[in-house]
Amino acid sequence: MVRYRERKTNRGKTPVEVMRTAVDEVLKKNRAINAVARETGIDRMTLKRYVRKSSLSPSVGLIPNWNTRQVFNLEQEEMLAKYLLQASKMNYGLSTKTTRQFAYDMAVANNITCPSSWSMKKTAGIDWLQGFMKRRPELSLRAAEATSLARATAFNKYNVSEFFKNLHKVRARHNFGPENIYNVDETGLNCAKAC
């Protein structure tokens, strides 16, 4: 599947109103399909197909259904996106690989038909992930930053307020001026294990 396909024709871009009037011209006014297709700029075979569909069932959709082979429907994709955002807020962001595995597990758990390559590799495809990320720009999947468990759990409201209380006491006791305050944070040192 091509991720970034450049259109070479404008087929499939006919507005619904134009297609409906063209079909009505053929069915109600008994005009020739070729003549109507030439006037409206619609492909002859496309118009013929929609005329045949409309004669069998008047309530037929007059626009192509592009998401016929889409694995998850909109509701399921929304659930997946909400889960990924919630996991990210809990400092458990998922990488692209784990997101693809999670999508496959979700498809299997919900008995959704998925491509055979998903079943062989036990993971969703890269093309699916690219399409999903394109449809969900609010998501950002990256490799998780290394943070130790102790550091992640210690960063809570009580500990932060205690730190600032102690800082205020020390500054009040020693009367440190701005010229005597230095930043001695070891920014280049990482003592947490990489995930």
PDB file of C-alpha atoms in Angstrom:
ATOM      1  CA  MET A   1       0.000   0.000   0.000  1.00  0.00           C
ATOM      2  CA  VAL A   2       1.370   3.390  -0.968  1.00  0.00           C
ATOM      3  CA  ARG A   3       1.437   5.866   1.899  1.00  0.00           C
ATOM      4  CA  TYR A   4       1.672   9.093  -0.048  1.00  0.00           C
ATOM      5  CA  ARG A   5      -0.025   8.528  -3.379  1.00  0.00           C
ATOM      6  CA  GLU A   6      -0.184  11.469  -5.721  1.00  0.00           C
ATOM      7  CA  ARG A   7      -3.441  11.587  -7.673  1.00  0.00           C
ATOM      8  CA  LYS A   8      -3.055  11.587 -11.451  1.00  0.00           C
ATOM      9  CA  THR A   9      -6.757  11.896 -12.301  1.00  0.00           C
ATOM     10  CA  ASN A  10      -9.806  13.389 -10.648  1.00  0.00           C
ATOM     11  CA  ARG A  11     -11.811  10.159 -10.754  1.00  0.00           C
ATOM     12  CA  GLY A  12     -13.822   9.552  -7.629  1.00  0.00           C
ATOM     13  CA  LYS A  13     -13.887  13.269  -6.836  1.00  0.00           C
ATOM     14  CA  THR A  14     -17.293  13.960  -8.419  1.00  0.00           C
ATOM     15  CA  PRO A  15     -19.557  15.796  -5.947  1.00  0.00           C
ATOM     16  CA  VAL A  16     -22.702  13.949  -4.842  1.00  0.00           C
ATOM     17  CA  GLU A  17     -25.045  16.594  -6.290  1.00  0.00           C
ATOM     18  CA  VAL A  18     -23.460  16.378  -9.754  1.00  0.00           C
ATOM     19  CA  MET A  19     -23.643  12.567  -9.698  1.00  0.00           C
ATOM     20  CA  ARG A  20     -27.283  12.653  -8.546  1.00  0.00           C
ATOM     21  CA  THR A  21     -28.331  15.074 -11.309  1.00  0.00           C
ATOM     22  CA  ALA A  22     -26.477  12.989 -13.921  1.00  0.00           C
ATOM     23  CA  VAL A  23     -28.199   9.783 -12.770  1.00  0.00           C
ATOM     24  CA  ASP A  24     -31.591  11.572 -12.793  1.00  0.00           C
ATOM     25  CA  GLU A  25     -30.920  12.830 -16.345  1.00  0.00           C
ATOM     26  CA  VAL A  26     -30.398   9.257 -17.523  1.00  0.00           C
ATOM     27  CA  LEU A  27     -33.190   7.575 -15.541  1.00  0.00           C
ATOM     28  CA  LYS A  28     -35.970  10.203 -15.581  1.00  0.00           C
ATOM     29  CA  LYS A  29     -35.310  12.030 -18.846  1.00  0.00           C
ATOM     30  CA  ASN A  30     -34.160   8.904 -20.752  1.00  0.00           C
ATOM     31  CA  ARG A  31     -30.985  10.550 -22.034  1.00  0.00           C
ATOM     32  CA  ALA A  32     -28.019   8.552 -23.295  1.00  0.00           C
ATOM     33  CA  ILE A  33     -25.317   7.709 -20.752  1.00  0.00           C
ATOM     34  CA  ASN A  34     -22.522   8.769 -23.128  1.00  0.00           C
ATOM     35  CA  ALA A  35     -24.043  12.215 -23.726  1.00  0.00           C
ATOM     36  CA  VAL A  36     -24.619  12.898 -20.028  1.00  0.00           C
ATOM     37  CA  ALA A  37     -21.134  11.642 -19.169  1.00  0.00           C
ATOM     38  CA  ARG A  38     -19.582  13.996 -21.754  1.00  0.00           C
ATOM     39  CA  GLU A  39     -21.598  16.992 -20.457  1.00  0.00           C
ATOM     40  CA  THR A  40     -20.863  16.443 -16.770  1.00  0.00           C
ATOM     41  CA  GLY A  41     -17.285  15.207 -17.105  1.00  0.00           C
ATOM     42  CA  ILE A  42     -18.027  11.953 -15.269  1.00  0.00           C
ATOM     43  CA  ASP A  43     -16.410   8.751 -16.507  1.00  0.00           C
ATOM     44  CA  ARG A  44     -18.842   6.801 -18.721  1.00  0.00           C
ATOM     45  CA  MET A  45     -18.442   3.482 -16.894  1.00  0.00           C
ATOM     46  CA  THR A  46     -18.761   5.149 -13.493  1.00  0.00           C
ATOM     47  CA  LEU A  47     -22.014   6.799 -14.526  1.00  0.00           C
ATOM     48  CA  LYS A  48     -23.267   3.512 -16.013  1.00  0.00           C
ATOM     49  CA  ARG A  49     -22.484   1.696 -12.744  1.00  0.00           C
ATOM     50  CA  TYR A  50     -24.338   4.278 -10.629  1.00  0.00           C
ATOM     51  CA  VAL A  51     -27.323   4.289 -13.025  1.00  0.00           C
ATOM     52  CA  ARG A  52     -27.539   0.497 -12.703  1.00  0.00           C
ATOM     53  CA  LYS A  53     -27.281   0.708  -8.901  1.00  0.00           C
ATOM     54  CA  SER A  54     -29.908   3.468  -8.713  1.00  0.00           C
ATOM     55  CA  SER A  55     -32.361   1.580 -10.917  1.00  0.00           C
ATOM     56  CA  LEU A  56     -32.151  -1.428  -8.575  1.00  0.00           C
ATOM     57  CA  SER A  57     -32.243   0.554  -5.324  1.00  0.00           C
ATOM     58  CA  PRO A  58     -33.132   4.271  -5.270  1.00  0.00           C
ATOM     59  CA  SER A  59     -31.450   4.862  -1.894  1.00  0.00           C
ATOM     60  CA  VAL A  60     -27.963   3.923  -3.106  1.00  0.00           C
ATOM     61  CA  GLY A  61     -25.003   5.994  -1.945  1.00  0.00           C
ATOM     62  CA  LEU A  62     -23.558   8.108  -4.722  1.00  0.00           C
ATOM     63  CA  ILE A  63     -20.068   8.496  -3.322  1.00  0.00           C
ATOM     64  CA  PRO A  64     -17.335   5.852  -3.163  1.00  0.00           C
ATOM     65  CA  ASN A  65     -16.823   4.024   0.109  1.00  0.00           C
ATOM     66  CA  TRP A  66     -13.087   4.449   0.670  1.00  0.00           C
ATOM     67  CA  ASN A  67     -12.921   2.718   4.048  1.00  0.00           C
ATOM     68  CA  THR A  68     -14.207  -0.699   2.979  1.00  0.00           C
ATOM     69  CA  ARG A  69     -10.982  -2.442   4.033  1.00  0.00           C
ATOM     70  CA  GLN A  70     -10.339  -0.317   7.105  1.00  0.00           C
ATOM     71  CA  VAL A  71      -9.624  -2.622  10.053  1.00  0.00           C
ATOM     72  CA  PHE A  72     -11.166  -0.571  12.880  1.00  0.00           C
ATOM     73  CA  ASN A  73     -14.286   1.538  12.552  1.00  0.00           C
ATOM     74  CA  LEU A  74     -14.344   5.152  13.802  1.00  0.00           C
ATOM     75  CA  GLU A  75     -15.615   4.227  17.269  1.00  0.00           C
ATOM     76  CA  GLN A  76     -12.916   1.588  17.796  1.00  0.00           C
ATOM     77  CA  GLU A  77     -10.192   3.949  16.567  1.00  0.00           C
ATOM     78  CA  GLU A  78     -11.471   6.603  18.975  1.00  0.00           C
ATOM     79  CA  MET A  79     -11.277   4.084  21.850  1.00  0.00           C
ATOM     80  CA  LEU A  80      -7.720   3.166  20.867  1.00  0.00           C
ATOM     81  CA  ALA A  81      -6.675   6.826  20.658  1.00  0.00           C
ATOM     82  CA  LYS A  82      -8.222   7.571  24.080  1.00  0.00           C
ATOM     83  CA  TYR A  83      -6.380   4.613  25.589  1.00  0.00           C
ATOM     84  CA  LEU A  84      -3.060   5.769  24.135  1.00  0.00           C
ATOM     85  CA  LEU A  85      -3.599   9.303  25.476  1.00  0.00           C
ATOM     86  CA  GLN A  86      -4.570   7.975  28.914  1.00  0.00           C
ATOM     87  CA  ALA A  87      -1.506   5.713  29.031  1.00  0.00           C
ATOM     88  CA  SER A  88       0.658   8.682  28.091  1.00  0.00           C
ATOM     89  CA  LYS A  89      -0.812  10.793  30.911  1.00  0.00           C
ATOM     90  CA  MET A  90       0.048   8.020  33.370  1.00  0.00           C
ATOM     91  CA  ASN A  91       3.724   8.126  32.264  1.00  0.00           C
ATOM     92  CA  TYR A  92       3.324   4.867  30.379  1.00  0.00           C
ATOM     93  CA  GLY A  93       3.589   6.065  26.801  1.00  0.00           C
ATOM     94  CA  LEU A  94       3.638   3.337  24.193  1.00  0.00           C
ATOM     95  CA  SER A  95       6.214   3.158  21.420  1.00  0.00           C
ATOM     96  CA  THR A  96       5.228   2.549  17.815  1.00  0.00           C
ATOM     97  CA  LYS A  97       6.065  -1.150  18.093  1.00  0.00           C
ATOM     98  CA  THR A  98       3.974  -1.721  21.229  1.00  0.00           C
ATOM     99  CA  THR A  99       1.126   0.322  19.722  1.00  0.00           C
ATOM    100  CA  ARG A 100       1.122  -1.937  16.674  1.00  0.00           C
ATOM    101  CA  GLN A 101       1.113  -5.045  18.905  1.00  0.00           C
ATOM    102  CA  PHE A 102      -1.688  -3.557  21.002  1.00  0.00           C
ATOM    103  CA  ALA A 103      -3.742  -2.830  17.849  1.00  0.00           C
ATOM    104  CA  TYR A 104      -3.337  -6.452  16.731  1.00  0.00           C
ATOM    105  CA  ASP A 105      -4.365  -7.712  20.186  1.00  0.00           C
ATOM    106  CA  MET A 106      -7.390  -5.407  20.112  1.00  0.00           C
ATOM    107  CA  ALA A 107      -8.414  -6.724  16.682  1.00  0.00           C
ATOM    108  CA  VAL A 108      -8.095 -10.345  17.851  1.00  0.00           C
ATOM    109  CA  ALA A 109      -9.972  -9.692  21.107  1.00  0.00           C
ATOM    110  CA  ASN A 110     -12.874  -8.044  19.248  1.00  0.00           C
ATOM    111  CA  ASN A 111     -12.973 -10.701  16.464  1.00  0.00           C
ATOM    112  CA  ILE A 112     -12.205  -8.118  13.782  1.00  0.00           C
ATOM    113  CA  THR A 113     -10.977  -9.425  10.462  1.00  0.00           C
ATOM    114  CA  CYS A 114      -7.466  -8.176   9.875  1.00  0.00           C
ATOM    115  CA  PRO A 115      -4.905  -8.699   7.103  1.00  0.00           C
ATOM    116  CA  SER A 116      -3.063 -12.014   7.013  1.00  0.00           C
ATOM    117  CA  SER A 117       0.285 -10.245   7.511  1.00  0.00           C
ATOM    118  CA  TRP A 118      -0.976  -9.096  10.929  1.00  0.00           C
ATOM    119  CA  SER A 119      -1.709 -12.705  11.907  1.00  0.00           C
ATOM    120  CA  MET A 120       1.683 -13.950  10.726  1.00  0.00           C
ATOM    121  CA  LYS A 121       3.693 -11.263  12.523  1.00  0.00           C
ATOM    122  CA  LYS A 122       1.298 -10.880  15.495  1.00  0.00           C
ATOM    123  CA  THR A 123       1.455  -7.118  15.016  1.00  0.00           C
ATOM    124  CA  ALA A 124      -0.283  -4.436  12.959  1.00  0.00           C
ATOM    125  CA  GLY A 125       1.444  -3.166   9.855  1.00  0.00           C
ATOM    126  CA  ILE A 126       3.521  -0.027   9.503  1.00  0.00           C
ATOM    127  CA  ASP A 127       1.130   1.277   6.850  1.00  0.00           C
ATOM    128  CA  TRP A 128      -1.792   0.911   9.268  1.00  0.00           C
ATOM    129  CA  LEU A 129       0.150   2.846  11.910  1.00  0.00           C
ATOM    130  CA  GLN A 130       1.014   5.625   9.449  1.00  0.00           C
ATOM    131  CA  GLY A 131      -2.642   5.937   8.415  1.00  0.00           C
ATOM    132  CA  PHE A 132      -3.804   5.870  12.035  1.00  0.00           C
ATOM    133  CA  MET A 133      -1.325   8.593  13.001  1.00  0.00           C
ATOM    134  CA  LYS A 134      -2.409  10.671  10.013  1.00  0.00           C
ATOM    135  CA  ARG A 135      -6.057  10.411  11.096  1.00  0.00           C
ATOM    136  CA  ARG A 136      -5.137  11.155  14.738  1.00  0.00           C
ATOM    137  CA  PRO A 137      -2.760  14.143  14.760  1.00  0.00           C
ATOM    138  CA  GLU A 138      -3.253  14.614  18.521  1.00  0.00           C
ATOM    139  CA  LEU A 139      -1.177  11.478  19.149  1.00  0.00           C
ATOM    140  CA  SER A 140       2.599  11.423  19.310  1.00  0.00           C
ATOM    141  CA  LEU A 141       4.318   8.060  19.638  1.00  0.00           C
ATOM    142  CA  ARG A 142       7.979   8.063  20.564  1.00  0.00           C
ATOM    143  CA  ALA A 143      10.397   5.861  22.441  1.00  0.00           C
ATOM    144  CA  ALA A 144       9.753   6.286  26.150  1.00  0.00           C
ATOM    145  CA  GLU A 145      12.229   8.419  28.059  1.00  0.00           C
ATOM    146  CA  ALA A 146      14.124   6.539  30.750  1.00  0.00           C
ATOM    147  CA  THR A 147      12.709   7.395  34.177  1.00  0.00           C
ATOM    148  CA  SER A 148      13.362   5.291  37.224  1.00  0.00           C
ATOM    149  CA  LEU A 149      10.355   3.869  39.043  1.00  0.00           C
ATOM    150  CA  ALA A 150      11.344   5.571  42.297  1.00  0.00           C
ATOM    151  CA  ARG A 151      11.567   8.949  40.586  1.00  0.00           C
ATOM    152  CA  ALA A 152       8.234   8.549  38.824  1.00  0.00           C
ATOM    153  CA  THR A 153       6.385   7.493  41.979  1.00  0.00           C
ATOM    154  CA  ALA A 154       8.094  10.083  44.195  1.00  0.00           C
ATOM    155  CA  PHE A 155       6.891  12.978  42.055  1.00  0.00           C
ATOM    156  CA  ASN A 156       3.585  13.646  43.783  1.00  0.00           C
ATOM    157  CA  LYS A 157       1.899  16.672  45.358  1.00  0.00           C
ATOM    158  CA  TYR A 158       2.972  15.921  48.937  1.00  0.00           C
ATOM    159  CA  ASN A 159       6.670  15.401  48.123  1.00  0.00           C
ATOM    160  CA  VAL A 160       6.849  18.504  45.945  1.00  0.00           C
ATOM    161  CA  SER A 161       5.217  20.677  48.625  1.00  0.00           C
ATOM    162  CA  GLU A 162       7.622  19.286  51.269  1.00  0.00           C
ATOM    163  CA  PHE A 163      10.584  20.115  49.028  1.00  0.00           C
ATOM    164  CA  PHE A 164       9.484  23.721  48.609  1.00  0.00           C
ATOM    165  CA  LYS A 165       8.770  24.074  52.362  1.00  0.00           C
ATOM    166  CA  ASN A 166      12.314  22.894  53.124  1.00  0.00           C
ATOM    167  CA  LEU A 167      13.746  25.179  50.446  1.00  0.00           C
ATOM    168  CA  HIS A 168      11.909  28.165  51.920  1.00  0.00           C
ATOM    169  CA  LYS A 169      13.182  27.329  55.452  1.00  0.00           C
ATOM    170  CA  VAL A 170      16.814  27.067  54.282  1.00  0.00           C
ATOM    171  CA  ARG A 171      16.635  30.324  52.314  1.00  0.00           C
ATOM    172  CA  ALA A 172      15.050  32.133  55.285  1.00  0.00           C
ATOM    173  CA  ARG A 173      17.633  30.763  57.758  1.00  0.00           C
ATOM    174  CA  HIS A 174      20.743  31.624  55.710  1.00  0.00           C
ATOM    175  CA  ASN A 175      19.550  34.718  53.781  1.00  0.00           C
ATOM    176  CA  PHE A 176      21.023  33.573  50.475  1.00  0.00           C
ATOM    177  CA  GLY A 177      21.132  36.352  47.906  1.00  0.00           C
ATOM    178  CA  PRO A 178      20.608  35.767  44.194  1.00  0.00           C
ATOM    179  CA  GLU A 179      24.364  35.922  43.597  1.00  0.00           C
ATOM    180  CA  ASN A 180      24.900  32.913  45.898  1.00  0.00           C
ATOM    181  CA  ILE A 181      22.385  30.546  44.269  1.00  0.00           C
ATOM    182  CA  TYR A 182      23.823  28.046  41.769  1.00  0.00           C
ATOM    183  CA  ASN A 183      22.291  25.266  39.722  1.00  0.00           C
ATOM    184  CA  VAL A 184      24.214  22.044  40.415  1.00  0.00           C
ATOM    185  CA  ASP A 185      21.845  19.694  38.614  1.00  0.00           C
ATOM    186  CA  GLU A 186      23.707  16.855  36.875  1.00  0.00           C
ATOM    187  CA  THR A 187      21.947  17.193  33.536  1.00  0.00           C
ATOM    188  CA  GLY A 188      24.318  14.913  31.632  1.00  0.00           C
ATOM    189  CA  LEU A 189      23.983  12.049  34.112  1.00  0.00           C
ATOM    190  CA  ASN A 190      21.324   9.392  33.643  1.00  0.00           C
ATOM    191  CA  CYS A 191      21.137   6.739  36.347  1.00  0.00           C
ATOM    192  CA  ALA A 192      17.849   5.179  35.187  1.00  0.00           C
ATOM    193  CA  LYS A 193      17.766   2.026  33.072  1.00  0.00           C
ATOM    194  CA  ALA A 194      16.681   2.499  29.482  1.00  0.00           C
ATOM    195  CA  CYS A 195      13.488   0.624  28.614  1.00  0.00           C
TER     196      CYS A 195
END
